Each structure stands twice: as structure tokens, then as C-alpha cells.
Amino acid sequence: MNCWHVNEDTFDAKTKNLRSQETVFTIGNGYFCTRGTFEEGYPRATPSTLLFGVFDDIPISEEELANAPDWTPLQLFVNGERFRIDRGTLLSYYRTLDIQNGVLRRSVHWESPGGVQLHVESERFASLADEHLGVIRYSVTIEESPNHQPVTVAIWASIDAAQGNYDVLHWETVDQGHQQNLLWLHSQTRHTLVQLAQTLSFTTSTPGFQKEIVDSDLAPSIRFYGTLTPGVTLTTEKLVVMYTSRDGVEPVNAALTHHQELLDQATRLPEPDIHSALKLDTISAEPVHACTQLYDQLLAQSSVAWKRFWDIADIVIEGDDKAQVSVRYNLYQLRINISPHDSRYNIAAKGLTGFGYRGHIFHDTEIFMLPFFIYEQPEIARNLLLYRYHLLDAARKKASSNGYRGAQYPWESTLSGEETTPTAIIHPETGELVPVLNGMIELHITASIAHAVWEYWRVSGDDEFMRDYGAELLLSTAMFWADRVEHNDERNDYEITNVIGPDEWHEHVNNNAYTNYMARSNIQYALYIFPWLLKNDPAKAEELADKLKLSAKTLNHWRDIIGHLRIPQDLPTRLFEQFDGFFQLDTLPQEKYHGRKDSYQGILGMEQVQKYRIIKQADVLMLLTVMLQDFDLQTKKVNWDYYYPITDHDYGSSLTPALHTILACELGLADVAYKQFMLGALVDLENLRGNTPEGIHAAGAGAVWQAMILGFAGLRVTDNGYTTRPTWPDNWQRLTFNFYYKGQLQHVDLHRQ
């Protein structure tokens, strides 16, 4: 088994599976991602290329990532019959995603209705070395033909401008044309007016084919026509370069110039060392043509960039190939869905791999994905946090609109930082139109962002970031919480009422343990960082004190809140109550629903489920995981024993399993830890939640890293260094990984005793 490959050896035409696999076989580089649809098309397919931070307006949900014109189409005709898998006879099929090098390959044996048997090989990649570049190599071999006669072949490479987010078209053509061998399409989003240029070149080294360029506003194309005799192969290379107005350039000129420079390389390139870069064992004896040489060179450059990533981020598991592949796949997804240098946008809940959640940003980044970047790619982690810093003014505006000082971050956001949570949706399970309260009362995202700033600083030691950006964010969010809490005169404490915690099946609750604890920590971070700033940069501290109107009275009030904020916990037993009154809710007889195919909310409805002690996802247990080093083992065990059995592990949240893995490892529950881990690691590869067609679970991918490193490896980082305490599932013999601590790369190699 190749533990760098995700494979598919049968074709399933069912729409749900088809679209799920489109998601699984996505390629990308952070600037764009392209779903794994077939170049020649298929009915009910959902082709999608989403560009990092490129949005267009829509009703209700404000805006969504705009599906760009599809750069992948290749139409093949043999003796006038169109090649497509739903026509003719499929003789064999194989597809693989090489996650080590970011290459998607496919091999198809097919017989046309007219009796021509052919073999199609395709491979494509989004260059990690050149973020503007997508490349396809497409080869056709005629294996048999009626009476062994030559076969007429036509192959069209195009850009399809008629692609939308399902039924919504976001792009319109501004202009289209060609110069020499380059074809270009200039588009813009209909409302936000983002400009996009896509340039196309299409080449072949096979002799005897005539070339035609066809201009069109909807499907400009370059076409080859010729004949092939049985046993002869036609190999073509399609290069597409993409630039948008977000790049700070005139897109059409930038794309044409960049593309022409690539083509010029083809006449002067040395023989590429592609075999070394890809660790191949044999070298073809065929002559190297200019187009083939360029393709190999571009692939080699991209592979070198991938190698740099994997040299740091790879996790090696010995003894479990299935776990090994799934872990690497999740790490691959974390890399392809983020631009390493653009801090104007963040990682969406579905990344750039599908239309789910419309490209909106949640707390998924800070709680689930950011730890991976903090430890493995700290420069990207910094940019992810800069996104939040750049939107501080919008967070202040949201707090002010709700009557509070400080900064309150939106539950969903895009580029402006304004709240983009829809006010109502059609429930995906019940079909009813339901109000969406998260944007109004799911507040814990603000504390999650502050926690992420703190963790980045704690692990990276990036004092410059804390001085210039982090301190202001911590102080501003603390100010919000200090205004949002209410004093309870009867108990003489502070409380936070009318919220939604991480368990979104219970709304309008008071004193959610996770929310209150994280809010208190947020204020504690601020109270620590202000004296630190006074010591290290008095001028900056004075500037912020003036800007935020900080006073000794304000800071004393914060200290009082820390000492008296209600955290619902039974101190003798150490059991947290998820929120006030949770223990008084009815017990749900889960055995009654054995064999169900839906979540408890989907079965009971949104109102009824709130009456029961059944939860969608880790809430109290999420607190014990996020704040891992705040709690002793007894506290973790007591709360695990109570909350783990009442969590919907089958149809609740995809975010829960990997978090449960960490606690299960600490509690010595290796079998439970492994089971939960695999539920998280395979959520997309096996479409375990049924919603992979909408895109990958990006937060789940980040949680898989946490489960591996904080769970099975038991990594703990303190001011004095780090320790590990491994938990070994059956058959695991070795676990190796790297991470950054205070700017220094650490290597850990654990062996089972």
C-alpha cells in the first residue's frame, strides 16, 4: 500500500457518491482549489474552482465564495463520438490522488458506441511553487478500432464561463481574445466587481495534428484535429494561469506576461530532474519535446515545494497504513486551503473545496485548525491571526451595535468582518424554515480568538506580534466581556446569560460553562499582557490605554469579574454543569432510537431536543480539551464519564471525535481514543457524515492533527520546554513528527516499548 495515495478503482455514478469524490479528489495550492470533477464532464457534476478571498453578493447570507470559470474542461471526440464515462462502455477505471506531490491522476479504458477502444490517462495539479498556475496532461491511446483503421480524433481545451454555485452565476465576461498561441478570458464578479483573468495554452508533441483557436465569451477553446492509428498515443498539455484584481496588478496583462514567460522556458529548459524530485526509478527512452519538458519541469518545481512542506509537517505512523494515509490526507487539506501570505482572508469551514457554508469563517479556524499552524507553519498562523486583527474595527462596531464596549467578533465573517450569519435557513434535516440565532447569541468565538492569540504567542514567542497586534486584540475583547457580564445581586457574582454554547442544540441558556470559562480566561490574558506591554514597550502601552480608555478602575473591575464570574461546577465532585439547569433536563432514552439514520435534533425537532440531556458535540469536554493544562485528571474523568455517553457520536458534529481522542488518551482509554480518532480522520475519505459533497471538514482536519500530537503523542509545551506521553493503539509501533517551539524546529521520534 502506498501511504501517500488516496485511490479509487471503481466508478460509482450515484450523485451523492460522485459529488463526495469530487471533494475528496480536490487539488489546490491556497490561491485556488479545484474539485475532482472529470475534464470531459459528467451529468450532475459540480465543477468548482474557488479562489482565496474572492466573494460575490447573495441574498440572506450576504456573500459567498464565487465559483470561477472552470479551467479544466477537455472534450475528446473519436470518429465523431464524444468520450464521456456515462456513454459507451467503461472497461476499467482507476483514479489516485498523490498527496505527497499534489497530483491527481486518472486512467480509463473505454469503448465507444462505434467500437473504438481507447485508453485515457490524465493528471493535473495546482502548482505549489507557482500559485497562479494549474496544469493538465491528457493522453489518448487508440487500442482497437473497427478493421484496425485510423481513427479521427478531435480534442478541445476550453475555459467554461457558465459555471456557478449550483444555480447562481457570479461571473460575467468582460472581454475575451487571443494572441499568438495564448487564449485569454477576462471576467468579473457581478456585484463585488472582482476582476479575474485566465490564460490558456494547449500544446502537443504528437505530429500530424492541426490546431484551431476558437474565441467565445462562454467557452473559448484551443482545439486539435488529426488521426491516430491503433497503438499510437496523443499527449497534450494544458496550462492555465489565473490572476485577480486582489493581486494588486492588472489581471489580464499579468496573466499573459506570466504565461508567456512559462512558454518561453520550454525552448531553453535543461532536462528536468523530475525523476529525482518524484523518486521515480526509470527514465523514459522517448525523446523529450518542449511541451513535455515544460510540464515535467513545472511538476518538479511544485513537488519540491511540497517536499518542503512535508519535511516539516509530516507525521509518520508505523503499523497502521489506513491511519497513516488518512492523517496525511488531512494535513494535505490544511495546506491547500490557505494562502501562506494573504492575511485578508482565513480558512472557511469547508475551505475552498465546496459550497458548504459559502466560504464563511467560524471559530473552526482558531479552535480546531490554528494549533496545527502554530506548531507546524507559524508564519501562516500569524497571518490567520492578522486576519482577525485587521477586522478589529468591525468587531468593535458589532459590540457597539449591541450596546457594549470593546470588540465582539461575528459568528460568521468574510472579508469585511461584519456579521454574515443568515437570520434564517431551511433546516437540512427537517426541511423547516428556522431562525438562526448564532450571530446574535453564540458569543464564545470572541474568547476563542483571544485564546488563539495567546497560544500563538505562548508557543512561538513572537513578541513583535503581541506588541503590535495581539495586545490590542486581547484588551479589546476583554473589554467586551467585562461589559457583557451581568452582576447577580442575589448570588453576588457575575454571569453571562442568553447564549448558545458549543453544543448548538440548546439555545438561550445561561452561564454556559465553556463560554464563561473562556471569557474569564480572555480577561486574564488581558490583565497579564498589559503589564507585560508596560514593561516591554511603555509607549505602545500608553497608546493603547488612551485609545481603549483603560484606567486603574477598569482593570480593578476586570479583576473582580475574574474572581466572581459564575462557572457552573459542583466543586466536591468537580463535575461541570454545561449550563444552568442542564442537570434538570430529561434523560433521553437513546436505546429507543437504535438504528437511526439521523441526528437527535433531526428526529425530535429543534424545540423538543432542547428538553433533553443529549448534546450535539463536545461542550464541557471541549473546554477540558482546549484548556488542556488547566484541569487535573480527576476533573477530566468525572466529566468524561458524564458527558461522553450523552453526546451524539453518530450524527452530531464532525468536530467532536478528534477532541474526544485527546481526553481518551489522557484517561488511558486507548481503544476508545482510536475509534474516535478514525471517525474524525475518515470523515471525508468515507463520507461518514453524508455532507462531504459540500466540501471537506476543514476543522476536522485540524482536529486530526491535535488528536495525533496532543492525544496519541501526548505533547505538552510549557515555558520550560516540552514533554511527551504516548498512547499506543493496537499495532502502532512508531510515531514521528516535528514542531516549532520558540522559533526552533523540534523533532520527536517515539517508539513503542
Short mmCIF file of C-alpha atoms in Angstrom, two decimals, residues 34-194:
data_model
loop_
_atom_site.label_atom_id
_atom_site.label_comp_id
_atom_site.label_asym_id
_atom_site.label_seq_id
_atom_site.Cartn_x
_atom_site.Cartn_y
_atom_site.Cartn_z
CA THR A 34 -10.35 22.78 -7.95
CA ARG A 35 -12.74 19.94 -7.22
CA GLY A 36 -12.08 16.49 -8.64
CA THR A 37 -14.56 16.55 -11.50
CA PHE A 38 -13.68 14.90 -14.78
CA GLU A 39 -12.13 17.02 -17.51
CA GLU A 40 -14.63 15.73 -20.06
CA GLY A 41 -17.62 16.33 -17.76
CA TYR A 42 -20.37 14.17 -16.32
CA PRO A 43 -24.12 14.75 -15.68
CA ARG A 44 -24.89 16.26 -12.26
CA ALA A 45 -21.24 17.03 -11.60
CA THR A 46 -20.39 20.16 -9.62
CA PRO A 47 -17.19 21.62 -11.10
CA SER A 48 -15.72 24.27 -8.88
CA THR A 49 -12.63 26.41 -8.69
CA LEU A 50 -12.76 28.70 -5.67
CA LEU A 51 -10.21 31.49 -5.30
CA PHE A 52 -8.90 32.55 -1.89
CA GLY A 53 -10.94 35.52 -0.71
CA VAL A 54 -12.92 36.10 -3.92
CA PHE A 55 -16.56 36.68 -2.95
CA ASP A 56 -19.74 37.88 -4.58
CA ASP A 57 -23.01 39.04 -3.03
CA ILE A 58 -26.03 36.80 -2.48
CA PRO A 59 -29.36 37.30 -0.68
CA ILE A 60 -29.74 36.42 3.02
CA SER A 61 -26.21 35.08 3.58
CA GLU A 62 -24.59 38.35 2.42
CA GLU A 63 -21.89 36.85 0.18
CA GLU A 64 -20.23 33.60 -0.85
CA LEU A 65 -17.04 32.43 -2.50
CA ALA A 66 -17.69 32.80 -6.22
CA ASN A 67 -17.18 29.69 -8.35
CA ALA A 68 -14.78 30.81 -11.10
CA PRO A 69 -14.96 29.81 -14.77
CA ASP A 70 -13.85 26.18 -14.96
CA TRP A 71 -10.29 25.89 -16.28
CA THR A 72 -10.26 22.06 -16.56
CA PRO A 73 -12.57 21.10 -19.48
CA LEU A 74 -11.17 18.85 -22.22
CA GLN A 75 -13.59 17.37 -24.73
CA LEU A 76 -12.45 14.32 -26.69
CA PHE A 77 -14.12 13.01 -29.87
CA VAL A 78 -13.19 9.76 -31.65
CA ASN A 79 -14.74 9.17 -35.07
CA GLY A 80 -17.19 11.92 -34.15
CA GLU A 81 -18.31 10.24 -30.91
CA ARG A 82 -17.78 12.08 -27.66
CA PHE A 83 -15.80 10.40 -24.88
CA ARG A 84 -17.63 10.51 -21.59
CA ILE A 85 -17.89 7.84 -18.93
CA ASP A 86 -21.69 7.80 -18.98
CA ARG A 87 -21.63 6.88 -22.67
CA GLY A 88 -20.19 3.83 -24.42
CA THR A 89 -18.73 1.06 -22.26
CA LEU A 90 -16.41 1.60 -19.31
CA LEU A 91 -13.88 -1.23 -19.37
CA SER A 92 -11.71 -0.18 -16.42
CA TYR A 93 -11.24 2.84 -14.21
CA TYR A 94 -8.65 3.98 -11.71
CA ARG A 95 -8.02 7.30 -10.00
CA THR A 96 -5.44 8.32 -7.41
CA LEU A 97 -4.58 11.47 -5.54
CA ASP A 98 -0.86 11.68 -4.86
CA ILE A 99 -0.95 13.80 -1.71
CA GLN A 100 2.84 13.86 -1.46
CA ASN A 101 3.08 15.90 -4.66
CA GLY A 102 -0.46 17.27 -5.00
CA VAL A 103 -1.18 15.44 -8.28
CA LEU A 104 -4.50 13.90 -9.34
CA ARG A 105 -4.18 11.05 -11.86
CA ARG A 106 -6.81 9.01 -13.66
CA SER A 107 -6.70 6.03 -16.01
CA VAL A 108 -9.73 4.96 -18.05
CA HIS A 109 -10.24 2.15 -20.57
CA TRP A 110 -13.33 2.84 -22.65
CA GLU A 111 -15.11 1.58 -25.74
CA SER A 112 -17.12 3.99 -27.84
CA PRO A 113 -20.56 3.05 -29.18
CA GLY A 114 -18.87 2.72 -32.56
CA GLY A 115 -16.41 0.11 -31.33
CA VAL A 116 -13.25 2.17 -30.78
CA GLN A 117 -11.36 1.09 -27.67
CA LEU A 118 -9.12 3.68 -26.15
CA HIS A 119 -7.08 4.39 -23.05
CA VAL A 120 -7.19 7.86 -21.48
CA GLU A 121 -4.56 8.98 -18.96
CA SER A 122 -4.97 12.34 -17.25
CA GLU A 123 -3.11 14.09 -14.48
CA ARG A 124 -3.39 17.58 -13.11
CA PHE A 125 -2.00 19.73 -10.34
CA ALA A 126 -2.23 23.20 -8.88
CA SER A 127 1.38 24.26 -8.57
CA LEU A 128 2.54 24.81 -5.02
CA ALA A 129 5.59 26.61 -6.41
CA ASP A 130 3.54 28.99 -8.60
CA GLU A 131 0.16 29.72 -7.03
CA HIS A 132 -1.28 31.20 -10.23
CA LEU A 133 -0.75 28.03 -12.26
CA GLY A 134 -2.91 24.98 -12.99
CA VAL A 135 -1.65 22.24 -15.33
CA ILE A 136 -3.19 19.19 -17.02
CA ARG A 137 -1.53 16.44 -19.04
CA TYR A 138 -4.05 14.42 -21.06
CA SER A 139 -3.09 11.40 -23.15
CA VAL A 140 -5.20 9.29 -25.51
CA THR A 141 -4.13 5.91 -26.91
CA ILE A 142 -6.21 4.09 -29.51
CA GLU A 143 -6.05 0.41 -28.63
CA GLU A 144 -8.52 -1.09 -31.08
CA SER A 145 -10.65 0.23 -33.93
CA PRO A 146 -13.05 -1.36 -36.40
CA ASN A 147 -10.96 -3.09 -39.07
CA HIS A 148 -7.85 -1.59 -37.45
CA GLN A 149 -8.44 1.61 -39.36
CA PRO A 150 -7.05 5.02 -38.33
CA VAL A 151 -9.38 6.95 -36.04
CA THR A 152 -10.22 10.62 -36.40
CA VAL A 153 -9.55 12.42 -33.14
CA ALA A 154 -10.54 15.90 -32.01
CA ILE A 155 -9.65 17.31 -28.59
CA TRP A 156 -10.85 20.69 -27.35
CA ALA A 157 -9.35 22.51 -24.36
CA SER A 158 -11.58 25.29 -23.07
CA ILE A 159 -12.46 27.56 -20.18
CA ASP A 160 -16.12 27.20 -19.21
CA ALA A 161 -17.58 30.52 -18.09
CA ALA A 162 -21.05 29.04 -17.46
CA GLN A 163 -20.30 27.62 -14.01
CA GLY A 164 -21.93 28.83 -10.83
CA ASN A 165 -22.54 27.98 -7.21
CA TYR A 166 -25.21 25.47 -8.13
CA ASP A 167 -27.82 27.71 -9.81
CA VAL A 168 -26.22 31.08 -9.04
CA LEU A 169 -23.86 32.55 -11.63
CA HIS A 170 -21.43 35.04 -10.14
CA TRP A 171 -19.21 35.90 -13.10
CA GLU A 172 -19.80 37.75 -16.34
CA THR A 173 -17.40 38.06 -19.24
CA VAL A 174 -15.74 41.43 -19.65
CA ASP A 175 -13.63 40.54 -22.68
CA GLN A 176 -12.04 37.59 -24.42
CA GLY A 177 -9.38 37.13 -27.07
CA HIS A 178 -6.13 35.52 -28.08
CA GLN A 179 -2.62 36.47 -29.05
CA GLN A 180 -0.33 34.04 -30.82
CA ASN A 181 -0.78 30.68 -29.02
CA LEU A 182 -2.35 32.14 -25.88
CA LEU A 183 -6.08 32.44 -25.33
CA TRP A 184 -7.47 34.60 -22.53
CA LEU A 185 -10.75 35.21 -20.72
CA HIS A 186 -11.40 38.33 -18.63
CA SER A 187 -14.30 38.04 -16.15
CA GLN A 188 -15.65 39.96 -13.21
CA THR A 189 -17.99 39.16 -10.34
CA ARG A 190 -21.44 40.62 -10.87
CA HIS A 191 -21.70 42.57 -7.62
CA THR A 192 -18.29 42.90 -5.96
CA LEU A 193 -16.59 43.57 -9.32
CA VAL A 194 -13.52 41.45 -8.65
#
